[in-house]
Short mmCIF file of C-alpha atoms and ligand atoms in Angstrom, two decimals:
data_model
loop_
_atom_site.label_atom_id
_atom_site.label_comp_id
_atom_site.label_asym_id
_atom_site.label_seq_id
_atom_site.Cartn_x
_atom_site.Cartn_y
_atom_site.Cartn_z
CA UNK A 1 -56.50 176.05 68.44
CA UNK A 2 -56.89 176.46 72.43
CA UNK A 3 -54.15 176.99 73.64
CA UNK A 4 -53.68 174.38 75.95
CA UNK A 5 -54.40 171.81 73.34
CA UNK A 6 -51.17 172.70 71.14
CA UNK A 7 -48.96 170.25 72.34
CA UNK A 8 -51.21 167.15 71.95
CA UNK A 9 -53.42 168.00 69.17
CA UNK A 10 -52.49 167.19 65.69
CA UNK A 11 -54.88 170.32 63.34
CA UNK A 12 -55.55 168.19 61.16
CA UNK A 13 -57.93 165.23 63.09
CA UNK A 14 -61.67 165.08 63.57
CA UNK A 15 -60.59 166.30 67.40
CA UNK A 16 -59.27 169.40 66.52
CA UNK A 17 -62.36 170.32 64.17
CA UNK A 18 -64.99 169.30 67.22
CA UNK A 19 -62.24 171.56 69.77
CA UNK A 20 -62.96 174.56 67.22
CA UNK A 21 -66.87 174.11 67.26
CA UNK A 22 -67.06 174.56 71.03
CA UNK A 23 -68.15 177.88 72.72
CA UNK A 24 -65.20 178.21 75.13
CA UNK A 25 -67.49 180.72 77.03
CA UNK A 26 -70.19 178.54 77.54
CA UNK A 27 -68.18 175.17 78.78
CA UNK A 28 -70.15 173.12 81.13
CA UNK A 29 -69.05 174.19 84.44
CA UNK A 30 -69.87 171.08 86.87
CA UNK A 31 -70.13 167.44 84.49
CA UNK A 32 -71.42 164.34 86.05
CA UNK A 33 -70.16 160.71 84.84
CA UNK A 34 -71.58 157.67 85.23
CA UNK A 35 -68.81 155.28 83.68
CA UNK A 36 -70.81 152.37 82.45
CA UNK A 37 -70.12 149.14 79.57
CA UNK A 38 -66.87 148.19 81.10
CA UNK A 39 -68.08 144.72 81.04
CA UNK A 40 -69.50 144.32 77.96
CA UNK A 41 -66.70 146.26 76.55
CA UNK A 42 -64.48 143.18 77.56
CA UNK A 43 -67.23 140.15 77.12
CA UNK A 44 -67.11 141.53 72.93
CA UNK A 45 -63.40 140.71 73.34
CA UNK A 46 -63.80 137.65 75.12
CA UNK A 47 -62.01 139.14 78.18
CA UNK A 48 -62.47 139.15 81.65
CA UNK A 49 -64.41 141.96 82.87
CA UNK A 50 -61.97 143.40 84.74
CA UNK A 51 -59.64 143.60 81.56
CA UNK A 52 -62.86 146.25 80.65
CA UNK A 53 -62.23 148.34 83.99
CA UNK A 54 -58.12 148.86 83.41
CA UNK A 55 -59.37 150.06 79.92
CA UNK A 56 -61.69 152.62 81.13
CA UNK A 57 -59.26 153.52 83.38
CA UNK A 58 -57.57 154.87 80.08
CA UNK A 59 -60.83 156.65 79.70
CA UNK A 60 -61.21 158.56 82.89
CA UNK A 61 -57.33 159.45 82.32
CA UNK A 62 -58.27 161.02 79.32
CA UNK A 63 -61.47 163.06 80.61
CA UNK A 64 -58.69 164.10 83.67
CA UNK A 65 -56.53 165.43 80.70
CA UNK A 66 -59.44 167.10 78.80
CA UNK A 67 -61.07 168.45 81.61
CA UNK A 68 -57.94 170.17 82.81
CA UNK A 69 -57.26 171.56 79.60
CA UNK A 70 -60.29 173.15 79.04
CA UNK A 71 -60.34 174.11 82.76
CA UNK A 72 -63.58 172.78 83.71
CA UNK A 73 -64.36 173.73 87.10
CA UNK A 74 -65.27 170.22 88.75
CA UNK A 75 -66.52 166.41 87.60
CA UNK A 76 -67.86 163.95 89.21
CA UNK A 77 -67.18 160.41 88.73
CA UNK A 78 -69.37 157.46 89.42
CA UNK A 79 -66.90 154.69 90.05
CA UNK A 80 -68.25 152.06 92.51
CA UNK A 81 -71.83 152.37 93.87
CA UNK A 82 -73.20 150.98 97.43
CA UNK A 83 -75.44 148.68 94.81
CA UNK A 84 -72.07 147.07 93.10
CA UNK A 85 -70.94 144.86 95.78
CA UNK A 86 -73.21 142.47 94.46
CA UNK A 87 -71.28 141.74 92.21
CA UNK A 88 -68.96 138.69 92.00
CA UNK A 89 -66.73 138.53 95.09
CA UNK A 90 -63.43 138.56 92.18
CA UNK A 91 -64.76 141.32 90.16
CA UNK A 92 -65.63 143.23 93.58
CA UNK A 93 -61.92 142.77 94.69
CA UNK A 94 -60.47 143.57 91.28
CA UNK A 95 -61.60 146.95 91.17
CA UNK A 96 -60.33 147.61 94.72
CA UNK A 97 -57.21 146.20 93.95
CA UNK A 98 -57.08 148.29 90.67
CA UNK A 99 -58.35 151.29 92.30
CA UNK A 100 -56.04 151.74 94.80
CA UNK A 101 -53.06 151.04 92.08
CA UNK A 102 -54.37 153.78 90.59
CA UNK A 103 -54.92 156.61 92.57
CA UNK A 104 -51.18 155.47 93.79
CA UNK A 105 -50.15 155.79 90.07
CA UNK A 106 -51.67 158.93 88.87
CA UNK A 107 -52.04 160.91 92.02
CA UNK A 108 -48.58 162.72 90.54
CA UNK A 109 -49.50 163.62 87.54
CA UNK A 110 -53.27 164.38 88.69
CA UNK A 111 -51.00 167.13 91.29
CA UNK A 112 -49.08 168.10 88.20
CA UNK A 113 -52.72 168.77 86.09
CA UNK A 114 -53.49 171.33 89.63
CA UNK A 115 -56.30 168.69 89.82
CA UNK A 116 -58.06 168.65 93.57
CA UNK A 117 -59.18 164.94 94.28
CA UNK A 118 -61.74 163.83 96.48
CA UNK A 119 -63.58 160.73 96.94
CA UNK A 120 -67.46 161.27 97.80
CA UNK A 121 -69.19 158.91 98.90
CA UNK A 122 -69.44 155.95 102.52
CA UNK A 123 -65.85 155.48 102.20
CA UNK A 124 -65.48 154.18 106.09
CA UNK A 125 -66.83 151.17 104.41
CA UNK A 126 -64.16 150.50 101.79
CA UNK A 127 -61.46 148.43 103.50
CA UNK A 128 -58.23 150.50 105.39
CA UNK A 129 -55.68 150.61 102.60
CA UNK A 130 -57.72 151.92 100.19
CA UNK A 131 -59.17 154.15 102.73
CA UNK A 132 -55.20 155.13 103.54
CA UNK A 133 -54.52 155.61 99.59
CA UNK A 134 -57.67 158.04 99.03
CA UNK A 135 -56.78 160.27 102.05
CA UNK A 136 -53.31 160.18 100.73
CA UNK A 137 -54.63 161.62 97.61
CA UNK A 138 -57.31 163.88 99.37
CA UNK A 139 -54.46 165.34 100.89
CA UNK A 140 -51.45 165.70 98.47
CA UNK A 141 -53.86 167.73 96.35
CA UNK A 142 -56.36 169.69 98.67
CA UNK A 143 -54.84 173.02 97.84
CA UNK A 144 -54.69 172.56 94.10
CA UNK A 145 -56.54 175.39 92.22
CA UNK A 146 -57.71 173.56 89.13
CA UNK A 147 -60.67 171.02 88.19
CA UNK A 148 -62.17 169.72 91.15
CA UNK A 149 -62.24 165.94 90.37
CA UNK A 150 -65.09 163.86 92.94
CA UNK A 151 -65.04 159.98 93.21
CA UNK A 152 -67.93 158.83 94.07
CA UNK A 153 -67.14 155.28 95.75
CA UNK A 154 -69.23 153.08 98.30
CA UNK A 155 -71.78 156.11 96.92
CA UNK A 156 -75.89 155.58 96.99
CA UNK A 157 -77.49 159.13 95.99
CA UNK A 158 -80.61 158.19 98.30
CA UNK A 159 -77.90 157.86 101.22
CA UNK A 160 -76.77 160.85 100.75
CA UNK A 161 -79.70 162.57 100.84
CA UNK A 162 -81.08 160.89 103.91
CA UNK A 163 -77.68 161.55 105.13
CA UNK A 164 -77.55 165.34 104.60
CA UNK A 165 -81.17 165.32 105.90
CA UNK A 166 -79.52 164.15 109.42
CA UNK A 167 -77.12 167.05 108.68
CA UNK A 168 -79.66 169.36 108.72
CA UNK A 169 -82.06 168.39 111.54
CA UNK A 170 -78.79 168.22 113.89
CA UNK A 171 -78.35 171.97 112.89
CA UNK A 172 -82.25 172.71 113.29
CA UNK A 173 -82.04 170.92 116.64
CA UNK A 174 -78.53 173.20 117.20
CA UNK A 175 -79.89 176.34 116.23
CA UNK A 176 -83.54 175.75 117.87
CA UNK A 177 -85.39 176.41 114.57
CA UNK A 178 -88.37 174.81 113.71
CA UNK A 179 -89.10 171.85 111.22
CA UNK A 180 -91.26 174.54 109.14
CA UNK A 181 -88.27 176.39 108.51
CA UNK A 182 -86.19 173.99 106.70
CA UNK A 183 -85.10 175.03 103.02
CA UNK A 184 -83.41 173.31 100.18
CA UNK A 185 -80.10 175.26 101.16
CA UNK A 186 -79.81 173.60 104.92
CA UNK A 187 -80.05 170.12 102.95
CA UNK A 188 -77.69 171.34 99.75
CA UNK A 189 -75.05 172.48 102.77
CA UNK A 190 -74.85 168.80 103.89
CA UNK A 191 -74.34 167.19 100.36
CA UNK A 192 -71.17 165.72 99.05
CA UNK A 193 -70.91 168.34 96.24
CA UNK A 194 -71.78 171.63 98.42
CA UNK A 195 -69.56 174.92 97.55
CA UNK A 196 -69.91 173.15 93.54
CA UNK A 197 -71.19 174.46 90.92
CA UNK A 198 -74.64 172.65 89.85
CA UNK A 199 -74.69 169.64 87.67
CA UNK A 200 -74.83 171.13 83.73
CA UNK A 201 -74.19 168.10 82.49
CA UNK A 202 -74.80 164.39 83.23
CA UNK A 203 -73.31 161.76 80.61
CA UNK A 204 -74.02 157.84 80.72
CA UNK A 205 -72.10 155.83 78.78
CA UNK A 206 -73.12 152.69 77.33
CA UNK A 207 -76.35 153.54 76.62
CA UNK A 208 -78.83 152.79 79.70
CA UNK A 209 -81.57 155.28 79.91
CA UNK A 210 -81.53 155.26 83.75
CA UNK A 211 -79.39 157.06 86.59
CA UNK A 212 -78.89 154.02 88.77
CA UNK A 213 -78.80 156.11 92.17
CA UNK A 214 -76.41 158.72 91.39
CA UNK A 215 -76.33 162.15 92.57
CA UNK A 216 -80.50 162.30 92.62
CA UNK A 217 -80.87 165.64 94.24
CA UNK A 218 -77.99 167.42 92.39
CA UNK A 219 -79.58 166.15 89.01
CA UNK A 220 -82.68 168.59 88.78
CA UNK A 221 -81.79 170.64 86.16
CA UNK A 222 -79.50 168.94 84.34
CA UNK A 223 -78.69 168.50 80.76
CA UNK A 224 -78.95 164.39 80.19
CA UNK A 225 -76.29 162.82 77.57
CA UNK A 226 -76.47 159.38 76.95
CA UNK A 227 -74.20 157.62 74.11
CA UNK A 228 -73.66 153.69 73.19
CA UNK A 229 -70.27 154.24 73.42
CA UNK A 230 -68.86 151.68 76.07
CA UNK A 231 -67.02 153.66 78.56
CA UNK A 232 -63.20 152.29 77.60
CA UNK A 233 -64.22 153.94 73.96
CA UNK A 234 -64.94 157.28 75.30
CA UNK A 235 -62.07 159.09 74.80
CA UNK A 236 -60.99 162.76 73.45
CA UNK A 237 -63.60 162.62 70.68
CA UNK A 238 -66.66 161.60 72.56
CA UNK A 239 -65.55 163.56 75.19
CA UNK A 240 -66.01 166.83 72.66
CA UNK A 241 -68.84 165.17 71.10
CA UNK A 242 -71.04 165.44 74.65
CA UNK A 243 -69.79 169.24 75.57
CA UNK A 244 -70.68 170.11 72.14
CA UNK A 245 -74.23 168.32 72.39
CA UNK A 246 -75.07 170.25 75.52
CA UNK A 247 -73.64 173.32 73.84
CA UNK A 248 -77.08 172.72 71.76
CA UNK A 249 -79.19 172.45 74.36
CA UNK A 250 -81.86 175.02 74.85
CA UNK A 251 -82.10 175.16 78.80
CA UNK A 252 -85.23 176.60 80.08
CA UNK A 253 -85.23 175.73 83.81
CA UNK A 254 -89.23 175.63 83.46
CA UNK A 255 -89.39 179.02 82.10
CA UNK A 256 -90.23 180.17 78.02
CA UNK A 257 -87.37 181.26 75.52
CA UNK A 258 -86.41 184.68 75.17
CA UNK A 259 -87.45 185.34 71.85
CA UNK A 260 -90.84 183.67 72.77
CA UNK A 261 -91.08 185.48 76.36
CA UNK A 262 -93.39 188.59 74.96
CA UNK A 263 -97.08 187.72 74.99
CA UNK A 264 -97.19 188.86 70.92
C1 IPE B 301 -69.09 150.25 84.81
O1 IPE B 301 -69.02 149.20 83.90
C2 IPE B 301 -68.03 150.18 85.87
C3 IPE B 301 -68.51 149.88 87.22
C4 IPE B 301 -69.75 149.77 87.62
C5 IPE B 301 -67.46 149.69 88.21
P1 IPE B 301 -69.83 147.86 84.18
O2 IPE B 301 -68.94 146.94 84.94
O3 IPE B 301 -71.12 148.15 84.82
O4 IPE B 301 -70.01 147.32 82.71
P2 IPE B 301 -71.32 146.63 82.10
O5 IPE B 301 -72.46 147.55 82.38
O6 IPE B 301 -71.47 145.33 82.79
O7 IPE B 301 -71.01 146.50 80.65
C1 IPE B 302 -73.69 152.42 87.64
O1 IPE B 302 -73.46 151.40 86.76
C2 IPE B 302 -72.59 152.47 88.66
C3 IPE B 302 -71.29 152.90 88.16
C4 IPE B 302 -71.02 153.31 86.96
C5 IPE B 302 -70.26 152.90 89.14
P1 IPE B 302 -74.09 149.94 86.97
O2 IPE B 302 -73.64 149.13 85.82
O3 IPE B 302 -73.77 149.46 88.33
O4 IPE B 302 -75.64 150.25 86.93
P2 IPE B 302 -76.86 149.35 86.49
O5 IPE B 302 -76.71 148.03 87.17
O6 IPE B 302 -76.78 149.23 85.00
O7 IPE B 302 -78.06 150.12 86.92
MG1 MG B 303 -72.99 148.50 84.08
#
């Protein structure tokens, strides 16, 4: 058994049998999350949606916990996108409420995990105490040497990319260059996620077949995971599940397998 699973991991489970099957040499090294079925989690229940968002809090605590374990390098979290305030002006103000309750919360034990947090994202235009309660965060764990956790919040993937683009003219302008000799790496430099490791893996939840604005340049390449599972079901078990899935992946990046490569 990894060592870092010891403590929590009873041998005997279905968990500890997926934990054995993964390649701990080939572990994603950047994973991409878009947290979706909260709702409908709670509407099968006949709850109130946001009785669906506390329980996938339980959900994101427990990809923290995994991640950190298996000390995967970063994730990225889609939490609240510039499309969601649309939403019902109560549901909208729930998930502030519960978001900055939160990040209050587990900000400690997120520290204690060496977890660096970061919230990616427009988040001038979340309102001034959760804006105080993410820097808080941002802060208390900037120098932390483990998983590199982003929230994406207030976050549109076309934004950012129009927004690095501004990023990048500004330095063209700077530097005197000419449009001709702009290149994917003066636009990456601007991005939320530069100095990361690319996107290995992106999992939706819930089942949509669609990646609702999120992260649209950083997605090229990636491996795609979609399961039905609602996101307050995706716990320790799916989370294996999905790394093991990519693990089976045969990335080709546009190019031929090895074993295929010779012209014979
Ligand atoms: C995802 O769950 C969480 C957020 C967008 C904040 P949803 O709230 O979208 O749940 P469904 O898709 O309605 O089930
Ligand atoms: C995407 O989920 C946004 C987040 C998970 C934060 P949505 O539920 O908002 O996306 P759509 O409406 O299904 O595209
Ligand atoms: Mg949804």
């Amino acid at each position: 058994m990894h060592k870092n699973f010891e403590q929590v991991l009873d041998p005997d489970t279905k968990e500890a049998r997926l934990l054995a099957e993964i390649d701990l040499n080939r572990l994603p090294k950047h994973v991409a999350i878009i947290m979706d079925g909260n709702g409908r989690w709670a509407k099968l229940r006949n709850k109130p949606r946001l009785y669906g968002h506390r329980e996938g809090a339980e959900s994101v605590r427990a990809i923290l916990d995994t991640f950190a374990r298996l000390e995967i390098e970063a994730v990225t979290l889609y939490a609240f996108s510039t499309e969601n305030w649309k939403r019902p002006q109560d549901e909208v103000s729930g998930l502030m409420e519960m978001l900055k309750y939160y990040i209050h919360k587990e900000i400690d034990e997120v520290h204690e995990h060496q977890i660096c947090f970061r919230a990616i994202g427009d988040i001038d235009g979340l309102a001034t105490d959760v804006q105080k309660e993410i820097r808080n965060a941002e802060q208390k764990t900037k120098d932390n040497i483990g998983t590199k956790l982003n929230v994406a919040l207030n976050y549109g993937g076309r934004a950012e990319i129009v927004e690095a683009c501004k990023g990048a003219i500004r330095d063209l302008e700077r530097s005197g260059r000419s449009a001709e000799s702009l290149t994917e790496k003066d636009i990456e430099r601007h991005l939320f996620t530069r100095g990361l490791p690319e996107i290995d893996l992106m999992i939706r939840t819930s089942g949509e077949l669609r990646v609702s604005n999120f992260l649209l340049w950083q997605i090229a390449y990636s491996e795609i995971y979609v399961t039905k599972t609602l996101f307050p079901d995706f716990r320790l078990k799916e989370i294996l599940e999905a790394i093991l899935e990519f693990q089976h992946r045969d990335r080709r990046y546009g190019g031929v397998k090895e074993a295929e490569s010779s012209s014979g």
